[in-house]
């Protein structure tokens, strides 16, 4: 039990450091519309970032799976995440808006409106390579966004690797934020 508490305490400290680095980035400060994934237990705790994002006046956009695509939902109030009629585990056990809430036209977000896309990954490299879970959801989404929309990975330092396998369909990120700092894409 004590070991589990130590790991949780360390992860909480890492989450806080990731957030502190992220909010200092010019890409974050200037972004009006920010897509942020709702984390799985092994990922940085993005749900902790949401109240601060709302206080900063950011339009919070949450992705969800629909078939083979990521669709985008405008989270108007962080408290909505607690409503069982609004959010529930969906594809891959990730919390996402329910079908009833997705149907509201006012909640649907066009990928072209995103200024900043915060993305998860299994691994990242210093050339902007990103290894996801192999389904290509984020790669397909990136192709639908503006070319000036910034893509930033959120990960733990242990997820930074020498090289990630990349195919012609894979898209790169501009930077990765970890508890150790910000790694900018280098070619």
mmCIF file of C-alpha atoms in Angstrom:
data_model
loop_
_atom_site.group_PDB
_atom_site.id
_atom_site.type_symbol
_atom_site.label_atom_id
_atom_site.label_comp_id
_atom_site.label_asym_id
_atom_site.label_seq_id
_atom_site.Cartn_x
_atom_site.Cartn_y
_atom_site.Cartn_z
ATOM 1 C CA UNK A 1 0.000 0.000 0.000
ATOM 2 C CA UNK A 2 2.801 2.450 0.882
ATOM 3 C CA UNK A 3 4.440 1.778 -2.499
ATOM 4 C CA UNK A 4 1.193 2.635 -4.286
ATOM 5 C CA UNK A 5 0.935 5.898 -2.360
ATOM 6 C CA UNK A 6 4.512 6.785 -3.243
ATOM 7 C CA UNK A 7 3.815 6.179 -6.936
ATOM 8 C CA UNK A 8 0.614 8.240 -6.801
ATOM 9 C CA UNK A 9 2.392 11.069 -4.989
ATOM 10 C CA UNK A 10 5.189 11.052 -7.554
ATOM 11 C CA UNK A 11 2.718 10.961 -10.467
ATOM 12 C CA UNK A 12 0.797 13.884 -8.949
ATOM 13 C CA UNK A 13 4.022 15.880 -8.747
ATOM 14 C CA UNK A 14 4.824 15.000 -12.371
ATOM 15 C CA UNK A 15 1.312 16.042 -13.475
ATOM 16 C CA UNK A 16 1.730 19.396 -11.729
ATOM 17 C CA UNK A 17 5.127 19.958 -13.366
ATOM 18 C CA UNK A 18 3.770 19.089 -16.813
ATOM 19 C CA UNK A 19 0.992 21.621 -16.299
ATOM 20 C CA UNK A 20 3.412 24.299 -15.066
ATOM 21 C CA UNK A 21 5.548 23.883 -18.204
ATOM 22 C CA UNK A 22 2.538 23.821 -20.514
ATOM 23 C CA UNK A 23 0.948 27.053 -19.268
ATOM 24 C CA UNK A 24 4.211 28.913 -19.866
ATOM 25 C CA UNK A 25 4.278 28.040 -23.567
ATOM 26 C CA UNK A 26 3.415 30.819 -26.013
ATOM 27 C CA UNK A 27 1.321 28.299 -27.957
ATOM 28 C CA UNK A 28 -0.857 27.708 -24.910
ATOM 29 C CA UNK A 29 -1.082 31.355 -23.820
ATOM 30 C CA UNK A 30 -2.174 32.526 -27.278
ATOM 31 C CA UNK A 31 -4.609 29.657 -27.969
ATOM 32 C CA UNK A 32 -8.295 30.422 -27.702
ATOM 33 C CA UNK A 33 -9.552 26.937 -28.643
ATOM 34 C CA UNK A 34 -7.701 24.002 -27.058
ATOM 35 C CA UNK A 35 -8.372 20.328 -27.641
ATOM 36 C CA UNK A 36 -7.364 18.242 -24.643
ATOM 37 C CA UNK A 37 -7.747 14.497 -24.257
ATOM 38 C CA UNK A 38 -9.336 13.019 -21.150
ATOM 39 C CA UNK A 39 -6.585 10.848 -19.768
ATOM 40 C CA UNK A 40 -6.332 7.160 -19.110
ATOM 41 C CA UNK A 41 -4.717 6.208 -15.756
ATOM 42 C CA UNK A 42 -1.252 5.768 -17.303
ATOM 43 C CA UNK A 43 -1.265 9.236 -18.917
ATOM 44 C CA UNK A 44 -0.734 12.716 -17.473
ATOM 45 C CA UNK A 45 -3.834 13.695 -15.489
ATOM 46 C CA UNK A 46 -5.315 16.169 -17.940
ATOM 47 C CA UNK A 47 -8.620 16.315 -16.077
ATOM 48 C CA UNK A 48 -6.775 18.227 -13.352
ATOM 49 C CA UNK A 49 -5.872 20.917 -15.908
ATOM 50 C CA UNK A 50 -9.451 21.633 -16.974
ATOM 51 C CA UNK A 51 -10.497 24.075 -14.209
ATOM 52 C CA UNK A 52 -7.432 26.243 -14.866
ATOM 53 C CA UNK A 53 -8.110 26.176 -18.585
ATOM 54 C CA UNK A 54 -11.669 27.318 -17.986
ATOM 55 C CA UNK A 55 -10.490 30.100 -15.652
ATOM 56 C CA UNK A 56 -8.059 31.242 -18.356
ATOM 57 C CA UNK A 57 -10.983 31.612 -20.761
ATOM 58 C CA UNK A 58 -9.950 28.794 -23.097
ATOM 59 C CA UNK A 59 -12.581 27.042 -25.208
ATOM 60 C CA UNK A 60 -12.126 23.451 -24.022
ATOM 61 C CA UNK A 61 -12.596 20.838 -26.724
ATOM 62 C CA UNK A 62 -12.778 17.125 -25.893
ATOM 63 C CA UNK A 63 -12.238 14.404 -28.520
ATOM 64 C CA UNK A 64 -14.387 11.303 -28.750
ATOM 65 C CA UNK A 65 -14.395 8.286 -31.033
ATOM 66 C CA UNK A 66 -17.064 7.818 -33.663
ATOM 67 C CA UNK A 67 -16.292 4.908 -35.944
ATOM 68 C CA UNK A 68 -12.708 5.388 -37.137
ATOM 69 C CA UNK A 69 -12.681 9.148 -36.555
ATOM 70 C CA UNK A 70 -12.175 11.522 -33.674
ATOM 71 C CA UNK A 71 -15.002 14.007 -33.353
ATOM 72 C CA UNK A 72 -14.824 17.126 -31.208
ATOM 73 C CA UNK A 73 -17.091 18.282 -28.378
ATOM 74 C CA UNK A 74 -17.170 21.688 -26.685
ATOM 75 C CA UNK A 75 -17.013 21.242 -22.904
ATOM 76 C CA UNK A 76 -18.779 24.368 -21.666
ATOM 77 C CA UNK A 77 -18.476 23.632 -17.947
ATOM 78 C CA UNK A 78 -15.989 21.304 -16.234
ATOM 79 C CA UNK A 79 -18.768 20.154 -13.871
ATOM 80 C CA UNK A 80 -20.442 18.468 -16.849
ATOM 81 C CA UNK A 81 -17.861 15.684 -16.559
ATOM 82 C CA UNK A 82 -19.577 14.578 -13.334
ATOM 83 C CA UNK A 83 -22.980 14.199 -14.995
ATOM 84 C CA UNK A 84 -23.695 10.569 -15.867
ATOM 85 C CA UNK A 85 -26.187 11.643 -18.540
ATOM 86 C CA UNK A 86 -23.487 13.763 -20.208
ATOM 87 C CA UNK A 87 -20.260 11.743 -19.928
ATOM 88 C CA UNK A 88 -19.562 8.036 -19.637
ATOM 89 C CA UNK A 89 -16.833 5.545 -20.534
ATOM 90 C CA UNK A 90 -16.772 5.049 -24.292
ATOM 91 C CA UNK A 91 -14.304 3.612 -26.748
ATOM 92 C CA UNK A 92 -11.302 2.080 -25.015
ATOM 93 C CA UNK A 93 -12.796 2.956 -21.596
ATOM 94 C CA UNK A 94 -12.040 6.660 -22.040
ATOM 95 C CA UNK A 95 -14.609 9.105 -20.680
ATOM 96 C CA UNK A 96 -16.437 10.848 -23.521
ATOM 97 C CA UNK A 97 -19.703 12.710 -24.133
ATOM 98 C CA UNK A 98 -22.777 10.511 -24.421
ATOM 99 C CA UNK A 99 -24.602 10.169 -27.739
ATOM 100 C CA UNK A 100 -27.396 12.467 -26.502
ATOM 101 C CA UNK A 101 -24.950 15.276 -25.721
ATOM 102 C CA UNK A 102 -22.969 14.774 -28.938
ATOM 103 C CA UNK A 103 -26.165 15.443 -30.878
ATOM 104 C CA UNK A 104 -26.320 19.102 -29.798
ATOM 105 C CA UNK A 105 -25.115 21.126 -32.778
ATOM 106 C CA UNK A 106 -23.852 23.868 -30.450
ATOM 107 C CA UNK A 107 -21.419 21.357 -28.891
ATOM 108 C CA UNK A 108 -19.898 20.079 -32.124
ATOM 109 C CA UNK A 109 -16.534 21.616 -32.994
ATOM 110 C CA UNK A 110 -14.918 21.928 -36.416
ATOM 111 C CA UNK A 111 -11.269 20.751 -36.367
ATOM 112 C CA UNK A 112 -10.369 23.882 -38.361
ATOM 113 C CA UNK A 113 -11.248 26.025 -35.323
ATOM 114 C CA UNK A 114 -8.557 24.489 -33.100
ATOM 115 C CA UNK A 115 -5.553 26.608 -32.163
ATOM 116 C CA UNK A 116 -3.837 23.992 -30.006
ATOM 117 C CA UNK A 117 -4.133 20.203 -29.908
ATOM 118 C CA UNK A 118 -2.863 18.436 -26.791
ATOM 119 C CA UNK A 119 -2.268 14.827 -27.661
ATOM 120 C CA UNK A 120 -1.443 11.615 -25.827
ATOM 121 C CA UNK A 121 0.966 8.995 -27.077
ATOM 122 C CA UNK A 122 2.681 5.791 -26.092
ATOM 123 C CA UNK A 123 6.057 7.283 -27.041
ATOM 124 C CA UNK A 124 7.501 10.435 -28.605
ATOM 125 C CA UNK A 125 10.890 11.253 -30.094
ATOM 126 C CA UNK A 126 12.759 14.550 -30.407
ATOM 127 C CA UNK A 127 11.935 14.823 -34.115
ATOM 128 C CA UNK A 128 8.220 15.129 -33.330
ATOM 129 C CA UNK A 129 7.536 11.459 -33.939
ATOM 130 C CA UNK A 130 4.554 10.118 -32.063
ATOM 131 C CA UNK A 131 3.638 6.505 -31.464
ATOM 132 C CA UNK A 132 -0.032 6.116 -30.621
ATOM 133 C CA UNK A 133 -2.025 2.991 -29.952
ATOM 134 C CA UNK A 134 -2.035 2.031 -33.639
ATOM 135 C CA UNK A 135 -5.524 3.078 -34.688
ATOM 136 C CA UNK A 136 -4.529 6.375 -36.385
ATOM 137 C CA UNK A 137 -7.252 8.499 -34.765
ATOM 138 C CA UNK A 138 -4.999 11.464 -34.007
ATOM 139 C CA UNK A 139 -3.147 11.255 -37.321
ATOM 140 C CA UNK A 140 -6.458 11.510 -39.210
ATOM 141 C CA UNK A 141 -7.568 14.397 -36.985
ATOM 142 C CA UNK A 142 -4.297 16.292 -37.515
ATOM 143 C CA UNK A 143 -4.871 16.162 -41.290
ATOM 144 C CA UNK A 144 -8.192 18.008 -40.785
ATOM 145 C CA UNK A 145 -6.791 20.883 -38.720
ATOM 146 C CA UNK A 146 -5.281 24.167 -39.866
ATOM 147 C CA UNK A 147 -1.588 24.043 -40.721
ATOM 148 C CA UNK A 148 -0.890 26.702 -38.082
ATOM 149 C CA UNK A 149 -2.655 24.771 -35.299
ATOM 150 C CA UNK A 150 0.003 23.625 -32.843
ATOM 151 C CA UNK A 151 0.270 19.979 -31.798
ATOM 152 C CA UNK A 152 1.779 19.305 -28.400
ATOM 153 C CA UNK A 153 2.218 15.910 -26.829
ATOM 154 C CA UNK A 154 1.730 15.468 -23.093
ATOM 155 C CA UNK A 155 3.754 12.598 -21.677
ATOM 156 C CA UNK A 156 6.120 11.459 -18.977
ATOM 157 C CA UNK A 157 9.876 11.725 -19.533
ATOM 158 C CA UNK A 158 10.115 7.935 -19.650
ATOM 159 C CA UNK A 159 8.056 8.056 -22.863
ATOM 160 C CA UNK A 160 10.707 10.034 -24.769
ATOM 161 C CA UNK A 161 12.600 7.574 -26.942
ATOM 162 C CA UNK A 162 15.414 7.715 -29.484
ATOM 163 C CA UNK A 163 13.124 7.111 -32.450
ATOM 164 C CA UNK A 164 9.506 6.180 -33.100
ATOM 165 C CA UNK A 165 8.466 4.157 -36.146
ATOM 166 C CA UNK A 166 6.788 6.496 -38.634
ATOM 167 C CA UNK A 167 4.824 5.669 -41.783
ATOM 168 C CA UNK A 168 3.622 8.041 -44.518
ATOM 169 C CA UNK A 169 0.264 8.350 -42.692
ATOM 170 C CA UNK A 170 1.813 9.402 -39.372
ATOM 171 C CA UNK A 171 1.800 13.051 -38.354
ATOM 172 C CA UNK A 172 4.400 14.746 -36.153
ATOM 173 C CA UNK A 173 3.898 16.968 -33.115
ATOM 174 C CA UNK A 174 5.570 20.356 -32.648
ATOM 175 C CA UNK A 175 6.662 19.729 -29.066
ATOM 176 C CA UNK A 176 6.271 17.383 -26.118
ATOM 177 C CA UNK A 177 5.799 18.529 -22.536
ATOM 178 C CA UNK A 178 6.997 16.211 -19.762
ATOM 179 C CA UNK A 179 7.754 16.627 -16.077
ATOM 180 C CA UNK A 180 11.370 17.321 -17.107
ATOM 181 C CA UNK A 181 10.527 20.176 -19.475
ATOM 182 C CA UNK A 182 9.587 20.951 -23.040
ATOM 183 C CA UNK A 183 11.131 19.096 -25.968
ATOM 184 C CA UNK A 184 10.789 21.042 -29.219
ATOM 185 C CA UNK A 185 10.730 19.222 -32.519
ATOM 186 C CA UNK A 186 14.119 19.029 -34.175
ATOM 187 C CA UNK A 187 14.593 17.782 -37.735
#
